Short mmCIF file of C-alpha atoms and ligand atoms in Angstrom, two decimals:
data_model
loop_
_atom_site.label_atom_id
_atom_site.label_comp_id
_atom_site.label_asym_id
_atom_site.label_seq_id
_atom_site.Cartn_x
_atom_site.Cartn_y
_atom_site.Cartn_z
CA MET A 1 -18.60 -17.48 4.68
CA SER A 2 -15.28 -19.03 3.66
CA SER A 3 -12.64 -20.03 6.22
CA LEU A 4 -9.54 -18.79 4.33
CA LEU A 5 -8.85 -16.24 7.11
CA GLU A 6 -10.67 -17.92 10.00
CA GLY A 7 -9.18 -17.04 13.38
CA ARG A 8 -7.07 -14.22 11.95
CA THR A 9 -7.16 -10.53 12.86
CA ALA A 10 -6.67 -7.74 10.32
CA ILE A 11 -6.26 -3.99 10.28
CA VAL A 12 -7.35 -2.25 7.08
CA THR A 13 -6.47 1.45 6.94
CA GLY A 14 -8.68 3.91 5.09
CA ALA A 15 -11.40 1.26 5.11
CA GLY A 16 -14.37 3.60 5.42
CA ARG A 17 -14.61 4.14 1.67
CA GLY A 18 -13.50 2.92 -1.73
CA ILE A 19 -10.94 0.15 -2.06
CA GLY A 20 -10.22 -0.15 1.69
CA ARG A 21 -13.90 -0.67 2.45
CA ALA A 22 -14.02 -3.48 -0.14
CA HIS A 23 -10.91 -5.10 1.42
CA ALA A 24 -12.45 -4.97 4.91
CA LEU A 25 -15.70 -6.57 3.73
CA GLU A 26 -13.79 -9.28 1.82
CA LEU A 27 -11.43 -10.13 4.71
CA ALA A 28 -14.41 -10.36 7.09
CA ARG A 29 -16.28 -12.55 4.60
CA HIS A 30 -13.33 -14.98 4.74
CA GLY A 31 -13.51 -15.11 8.53
CA ALA A 32 -11.05 -12.44 9.72
CA ALA A 33 -11.89 -10.08 12.58
CA VAL A 34 -11.27 -6.60 11.16
CA VAL A 35 -10.17 -3.31 12.68
CA VAL A 36 -11.80 -0.89 10.25
CA ASN A 37 -9.65 2.24 10.31
CA ASP A 38 -10.64 5.55 8.77
CA PHE A 39 -9.82 9.15 9.66
CA GLY A 40 -12.83 10.36 7.68
CA VAL A 41 -11.10 12.96 5.53
CA SER A 42 -12.07 14.52 2.19
CA LEU A 43 -10.46 13.47 -1.09
CA SER A 44 -7.74 16.08 -0.52
CA GLY A 45 -7.24 15.17 3.13
CA GLU A 46 -9.27 17.81 4.97
CA GLY A 47 -11.34 16.82 8.02
CA THR A 48 -15.03 16.16 7.36
CA GLY A 49 -16.26 15.14 10.81
CA GLU A 50 -17.56 11.94 9.20
CA SER A 51 -16.90 8.45 10.52
CA PRO A 52 -17.36 6.23 7.47
CA ALA A 53 -15.76 3.28 9.30
CA GLU A 54 -18.87 2.95 11.48
CA ALA A 55 -21.07 2.06 8.51
CA VAL A 56 -18.53 -0.53 7.32
CA VAL A 57 -18.41 -2.16 10.76
CA ALA A 58 -22.23 -2.25 10.81
CA GLU A 59 -22.20 -3.88 7.35
CA ILE A 60 -19.70 -6.54 8.45
CA GLU A 61 -21.66 -7.28 11.62
CA ALA A 62 -24.94 -7.49 9.71
CA ALA A 63 -23.34 -10.18 7.53
CA GLY A 64 -22.31 -12.15 10.63
CA GLY A 65 -18.69 -10.99 10.78
CA ARG A 66 -16.57 -9.34 13.47
CA ALA A 67 -15.26 -5.78 13.21
CA VAL A 68 -14.42 -2.73 15.26
CA VAL A 69 -14.01 0.95 14.38
CA ASN A 70 -10.67 2.75 14.61
CA GLY A 71 -10.44 6.47 13.86
CA ALA A 72 -6.65 6.95 13.83
CA ASP A 73 -4.77 9.24 11.51
CA VAL A 74 -2.45 6.51 10.25
CA ALA A 75 0.40 8.96 9.64
CA ASP A 76 0.43 9.94 13.32
CA PHE A 77 3.07 7.73 14.95
CA GLU A 78 1.30 7.47 18.33
CA GLN A 79 -2.15 6.95 16.85
CA ALA A 80 -0.79 4.21 14.60
CA ALA A 81 0.70 2.49 17.67
CA ALA A 82 -2.65 2.71 19.46
CA MET A 83 -4.39 1.21 16.42
CA VAL A 84 -2.09 -1.83 16.48
CA GLU A 85 -2.64 -2.09 20.24
CA GLN A 86 -6.42 -1.93 19.74
CA ALA A 87 -6.28 -4.95 17.42
CA ILE A 88 -4.18 -6.91 19.91
CA THR A 89 -6.30 -6.08 22.98
CA THR A 90 -9.64 -6.52 21.19
CA TYR A 91 -8.92 -9.76 19.37
CA GLY A 92 -5.88 -11.19 21.16
CA GLY A 93 -3.34 -10.60 18.39
CA LEU A 94 -2.68 -9.21 14.94
CA ASP A 95 -1.99 -11.20 11.77
CA ILE A 96 -2.75 -8.94 8.82
CA LEU A 97 -2.03 -5.28 8.08
CA VAL A 98 -3.47 -3.77 4.91
CA ASN A 99 -2.03 -0.29 4.42
CA ASN A 100 -4.43 1.50 2.09
CA ALA A 101 -5.32 4.95 3.47
CA GLY A 102 -4.39 8.01 1.47
CA PHE A 103 -5.47 11.08 -0.43
CA VAL A 104 -4.34 13.11 -3.41
CA ARG A 105 -3.63 16.76 -4.23
CA ASP A 106 -2.80 16.47 -7.90
CA ARG A 107 -0.66 19.19 -9.43
CA MET A 108 1.96 19.64 -12.09
CA LEU A 109 5.38 19.73 -10.41
CA VAL A 110 5.95 23.45 -10.96
CA ASN A 111 2.57 24.32 -9.40
CA THR A 112 2.97 22.12 -6.32
CA ALA A 113 2.85 24.00 -3.04
CA GLU A 114 5.13 22.97 -0.20
CA GLU A 115 2.22 21.98 2.04
CA GLU A 116 0.68 19.87 -0.75
CA TRP A 117 3.97 17.99 -1.09
CA ASP A 118 4.26 17.53 2.69
CA ALA A 119 0.65 16.37 3.14
CA VAL A 120 0.68 13.79 0.33
CA ILE A 121 4.13 12.42 1.22
CA ARG A 122 3.04 12.23 4.87
CA VAL A 123 -0.23 10.39 4.41
CA HIS A 124 1.13 7.76 2.02
CA LEU A 125 4.74 7.23 3.11
CA LYS A 126 4.48 7.87 6.85
CA GLY A 127 0.95 6.47 6.78
CA HIS A 128 2.45 3.17 5.59
CA PHE A 129 5.60 3.35 7.70
CA ALA A 130 3.98 4.06 11.08
CA PRO A 131 1.51 1.10 11.20
CA LEU A 132 4.15 -1.20 9.66
CA ARG A 133 6.75 -0.07 12.21
CA HIS A 134 4.46 -0.82 15.18
CA ALA A 135 3.00 -4.04 13.78
CA GLY A 136 6.51 -5.21 12.84
CA ALA A 137 7.82 -4.61 16.37
CA TYR A 138 4.90 -6.66 17.74
CA TRP A 139 5.57 -9.53 15.30
CA ARG A 140 9.27 -9.51 16.16
CA ALA A 141 8.43 -9.69 19.88
CA GLU A 142 5.98 -12.53 19.28
CA SER A 143 8.58 -14.42 17.25
CA LYS A 144 11.21 -14.00 19.98
CA GLU A 145 8.73 -15.37 22.53
CA GLY A 146 8.31 -18.49 20.37
CA ARG A 147 4.87 -17.45 19.13
CA GLN A 148 5.72 -16.66 15.50
CA ARG A 149 2.61 -15.64 13.56
CA ALA A 150 1.97 -16.11 9.84
CA ALA A 151 1.83 -12.35 9.56
CA ARG A 152 0.97 -10.62 6.30
CA VAL A 153 1.34 -7.02 5.16
CA ILE A 154 -0.26 -5.73 1.98
CA ASN A 155 0.80 -2.21 1.06
CA THR A 156 -0.84 -0.02 -1.57
CA SER A 157 1.34 1.36 -4.34
CA SER A 158 -0.01 2.60 -7.67
CA GLY A 159 0.75 2.62 -11.36
CA ALA A 160 1.59 6.28 -10.70
CA GLY A 161 4.44 5.17 -8.48
CA LEU A 162 5.65 2.39 -10.79
CA GLN A 163 5.30 3.82 -14.31
CA GLY A 164 4.81 7.49 -13.28
CA SER A 165 1.82 9.76 -13.87
CA VAL A 166 1.82 13.26 -15.34
CA GLY A 167 0.26 15.77 -12.92
CA GLN A 168 0.92 13.54 -9.91
CA THR A 169 4.57 14.20 -9.03
CA THR A 170 4.13 14.04 -5.28
CA TYR A 171 1.74 11.10 -5.29
CA SER A 172 4.00 9.19 -7.72
CA ALA A 173 7.04 9.84 -5.50
CA ALA A 174 5.14 8.57 -2.45
CA LYS A 175 3.79 5.47 -4.21
CA GLY A 176 7.24 4.65 -5.67
CA GLY A 177 8.59 4.95 -2.14
CA ILE A 178 5.98 2.49 -0.90
CA ALA A 179 7.13 -0.05 -3.51
CA ALA A 180 10.74 0.34 -2.32
CA MET A 181 9.67 0.14 1.35
CA THR A 182 7.91 -3.12 0.51
CA LEU A 183 11.13 -4.69 -0.85
CA VAL A 184 13.15 -3.79 2.23
CA ALA A 185 10.48 -4.64 4.80
CA ALA A 186 10.01 -8.05 3.17
CA GLN A 187 13.71 -8.81 3.60
CA GLU A 188 13.93 -7.47 7.15
CA MET A 189 10.79 -9.11 8.51
CA GLY A 190 10.89 -12.50 6.83
CA ARG A 191 12.74 -13.98 9.80
CA TYR A 192 9.76 -13.13 12.02
CA GLY A 193 7.27 -14.95 9.77
CA VAL A 194 6.06 -11.75 8.09
CA THR A 195 5.49 -11.40 4.34
CA VAL A 196 5.26 -7.91 2.85
CA ASN A 197 3.78 -7.34 -0.60
CA ALA A 198 2.15 -4.41 -2.35
CA ILE A 199 -0.71 -4.06 -4.77
CA ALA A 200 -1.18 -1.43 -7.44
CA PRO A 201 -4.98 -1.32 -7.57
CA VAL A 202 -7.35 0.24 -10.07
CA ALA A 203 -10.89 1.25 -9.14
CA ARG A 204 -13.69 3.65 -9.71
CA THR A 205 -13.72 5.63 -6.44
CA ARG A 206 -13.98 9.31 -5.54
CA MET A 207 -10.19 9.42 -6.09
CA THR A 208 -10.45 8.51 -9.78
CA GLU A 209 -13.94 9.84 -10.56
CA GLY A 210 -12.75 13.47 -10.60
CA ALA A 211 -9.60 12.75 -12.61
CA PHE A 212 -10.44 10.24 -15.35
CA ASP A 213 -13.29 8.79 -17.39
CA THR A 214 -14.21 6.00 -15.00
CA SER A 215 -17.23 4.60 -16.86
CA ALA A 216 -15.42 1.37 -17.81
CA MET A 217 -13.13 1.26 -14.77
CA ALA A 218 -12.79 -1.71 -12.43
CA LEU A 219 -14.69 -1.73 -9.13
CA PRO A 220 -13.08 -1.46 -5.67
CA GLU A 221 -14.11 -5.03 -4.81
CA ASP A 222 -12.25 -6.41 -7.85
CA ASN A 223 -9.00 -5.80 -5.93
CA SER A 224 -9.94 -7.49 -2.68
CA PRO A 225 -9.81 -11.25 -3.46
CA ILE A 226 -6.10 -10.89 -4.27
CA VAL A 227 -5.56 -9.09 -0.96
CA ALA A 228 -7.51 -11.81 0.88
CA TRP A 229 -5.28 -14.52 -0.57
CA LEU A 230 -2.05 -12.60 0.09
CA ALA A 231 -3.31 -12.21 3.68
CA SER A 232 -3.84 -15.93 4.15
CA ALA A 233 -1.49 -18.42 5.81
CA GLU A 234 -1.28 -20.13 2.39
CA ALA A 235 0.67 -17.18 0.90
CA GLY A 236 3.78 -17.57 3.05
CA ASP A 237 6.10 -18.07 0.06
CA VAL A 238 5.15 -14.81 -1.67
CA THR A 239 6.95 -11.74 -0.38
CA GLY A 240 8.58 -8.53 -1.63
CA ARG A 241 6.36 -8.49 -4.73
CA VAL A 242 4.22 -5.80 -6.31
CA ILE A 243 1.04 -6.98 -8.01
CA GLU A 244 -1.07 -4.78 -10.26
CA ILE A 245 -4.80 -5.53 -10.29
CA ASP A 246 -7.14 -4.16 -12.94
CA GLY A 247 -10.54 -5.84 -12.81
CA GLY A 248 -9.94 -9.49 -13.68
CA ARG A 249 -6.36 -8.91 -14.84
CA VAL A 250 -3.51 -9.54 -12.40
CA THR A 251 0.00 -8.47 -13.43
CA VAL A 252 3.29 -9.10 -11.64
CA GLU A 253 5.23 -5.82 -11.74
CA LEU A 254 8.94 -6.38 -12.36
CA GLY A 255 10.33 -3.06 -11.14
CA TRP A 256 13.86 -1.81 -11.44
CA ARG A 257 16.39 -4.32 -12.74
CA HIS A 258 20.03 -4.01 -13.75
CA GLY A 259 20.07 -3.59 -17.52
CA PRO A 260 22.86 -3.23 -20.12
CA ALA A 261 26.18 -2.29 -18.50
CA LEU A 262 29.73 -1.45 -19.53
CA ASP A 263 32.64 -1.48 -17.07
CA LEU A 264 35.78 0.29 -18.27
CA GLY A 265 37.67 -0.78 -15.18
CA ARG A 266 38.71 2.84 -14.65
CA ARG A 267 37.03 6.25 -14.23
CA TRP A 268 35.22 7.49 -17.36
CA GLU A 269 36.25 10.59 -19.31
CA ALA A 270 33.23 12.86 -19.91
CA ALA A 271 33.93 12.80 -23.65
CA GLU A 272 33.52 9.00 -23.72
CA VAL A 273 30.13 8.98 -22.02
CA GLY A 274 27.79 10.13 -24.81
CA PRO A 275 28.35 7.40 -27.43
CA ALA A 276 28.73 4.62 -24.86
CA LEU A 277 25.68 5.58 -22.82
CA ARG A 278 23.54 5.95 -25.97
CA GLU A 279 24.59 2.43 -27.00
CA LEU A 280 23.67 1.04 -23.59
CA LEU A 281 20.31 2.85 -23.61
CA ALA A 282 19.54 1.45 -27.07
CA ALA A 283 20.47 -2.08 -25.99
CA GLY A 284 17.85 -2.22 -23.23
CA PRO A 285 14.06 -2.16 -23.48
CA ALA A 286 12.46 1.29 -23.84
CA PRO A 287 10.87 2.51 -20.61
CA GLU A 288 7.11 2.04 -20.33
CA PRO A 289 5.17 5.20 -21.06
CA VAL A 290 4.39 7.48 -18.15
CA TYR A 291 0.60 7.67 -17.61
CA GLY A 292 -0.79 10.81 -19.21
CA ALA A 293 2.34 11.43 -21.33
N1 NAD B 301 -8.75 4.30 -7.04
C1 NAD B 301 -7.72 3.91 -7.78
O1 NAD B 301 -7.84 3.63 -8.98
C2 NAD B 301 -6.36 3.78 -7.15
C3 NAD B 301 -5.27 3.47 -7.99
C4 NAD B 301 -4.02 3.29 -7.43
C5 NAD B 301 -3.86 3.40 -6.05
N2 NAD B 301 -4.93 3.73 -5.26
C6 NAD B 301 -4.70 3.83 -3.83
O2 NAD B 301 -5.65 3.01 -3.16
C7 NAD B 301 -5.91 3.54 -1.85
C8 NAD B 301 -7.40 3.73 -1.64
O3 NAD B 301 -7.87 4.69 -2.58
P1 NAD B 301 -9.43 4.91 -2.92
O4 NAD B 301 -9.50 5.14 -4.37
O5 NAD B 301 -10.23 3.84 -2.29
O6 NAD B 301 -9.65 6.33 -2.18
P2 NAD B 301 -10.87 6.87 -1.25
O7 NAD B 301 -10.67 8.33 -1.13
O8 NAD B 301 -12.17 6.35 -1.76
O9 NAD B 301 -10.59 6.14 0.15
C9 NAD B 301 -9.47 6.47 0.95
C10 NAD B 301 -9.89 6.46 2.41
O10 NAD B 301 -8.72 6.73 3.20
C11 NAD B 301 -9.09 7.55 4.29
N3 NAD B 301 -7.93 8.28 4.79
C12 NAD B 301 -7.26 9.28 4.18
N4 NAD B 301 -6.26 9.72 4.96
C13 NAD B 301 -6.28 8.98 6.10
C14 NAD B 301 -5.48 8.93 7.28
N5 NAD B 301 -4.47 9.80 7.48
N6 NAD B 301 -5.76 8.00 8.22
C15 NAD B 301 -6.79 7.13 8.06
N7 NAD B 301 -7.60 7.15 6.97
C16 NAD B 301 -7.34 8.05 6.00
C17 NAD B 301 -10.16 8.48 3.71
O11 NAD B 301 -10.98 9.03 4.73
C18 NAD B 301 -10.92 7.54 2.75
O12 NAD B 301 -12.05 6.97 3.37
C19 NAD B 301 -5.09 4.84 -1.75
O13 NAD B 301 -3.85 4.58 -1.14
C20 NAD B 301 -4.90 5.20 -3.22
O14 NAD B 301 -3.79 6.05 -3.40
C21 NAD B 301 -6.16 3.92 -5.77
#
């Protein structure tokens, strides 16, 4: 067992399966005590009555690590608060929050039902916001009491949210929102010792197995060493960044930037816009292709 995360406490959401499970095992292997959260839902978010987090806790304990089950729905504001509280009361504090839980209901935009939109936006966006909101308030309070922690948040975006993905309008909107939330949270929480970054993972899980040819796809555990390092005290100078991980390849995502601009110093006439805007568009790099386009 390494000591990279020795003495630190982590919450990993959606850690009963797939990528979250791999993160929980990796963080525990590096010495963190882990709250293994999972609501036990199906790929499309329906209840299954399963508690996959229990098996992950058993696996961590069998390897000599420390872990505890949490069954919260992370998008429920009160349950998210109780999850943060569980970490603090069980292990005496919280240092690391890995927001990972989520599900998909893939549809073309024009076929998307209102409840599909609401469910996917809720689980990803509110499911990131609620734990971050409660953990952030705890870290602010600790900082004000003179007990600033080297706190680390790792959110989970997606190539779908950064480059876009055909057939995943809602999911892409949610994952793009998570990238933007990461930028703002990093700025707001830095003064309390908190870094906030996001990963855009790739892995063969039940989420991708139904949608793509996954035979050559990266494994869930390929993502987790990067999360373990970002979660360490060593990573205090890295914040507000989005990192894509695909097997052994790590890519810094550069996101929206100001590109070519023209300032007339007065309001534009509609007739002037076409030629000028086309020139500006041609002067900048072409957008990256949307996945599936
Ligand atoms: N697999 C990929 O290639 C890929 C790519 C980009 C992003 N992601 C993102 O990575 C994360 C993990 O995906 P995965 O592929 O491991 O999926 P997965 O379905 O294997 O695991 C997700 C887990 O989250 C849990 N969960 C769902 N809703 C929950 C809720 N409200 N509260 C608590 N737990 C909940 C599920 O029960 C499940 O165990 C997701 O946010 C996903 O969008 C995955």
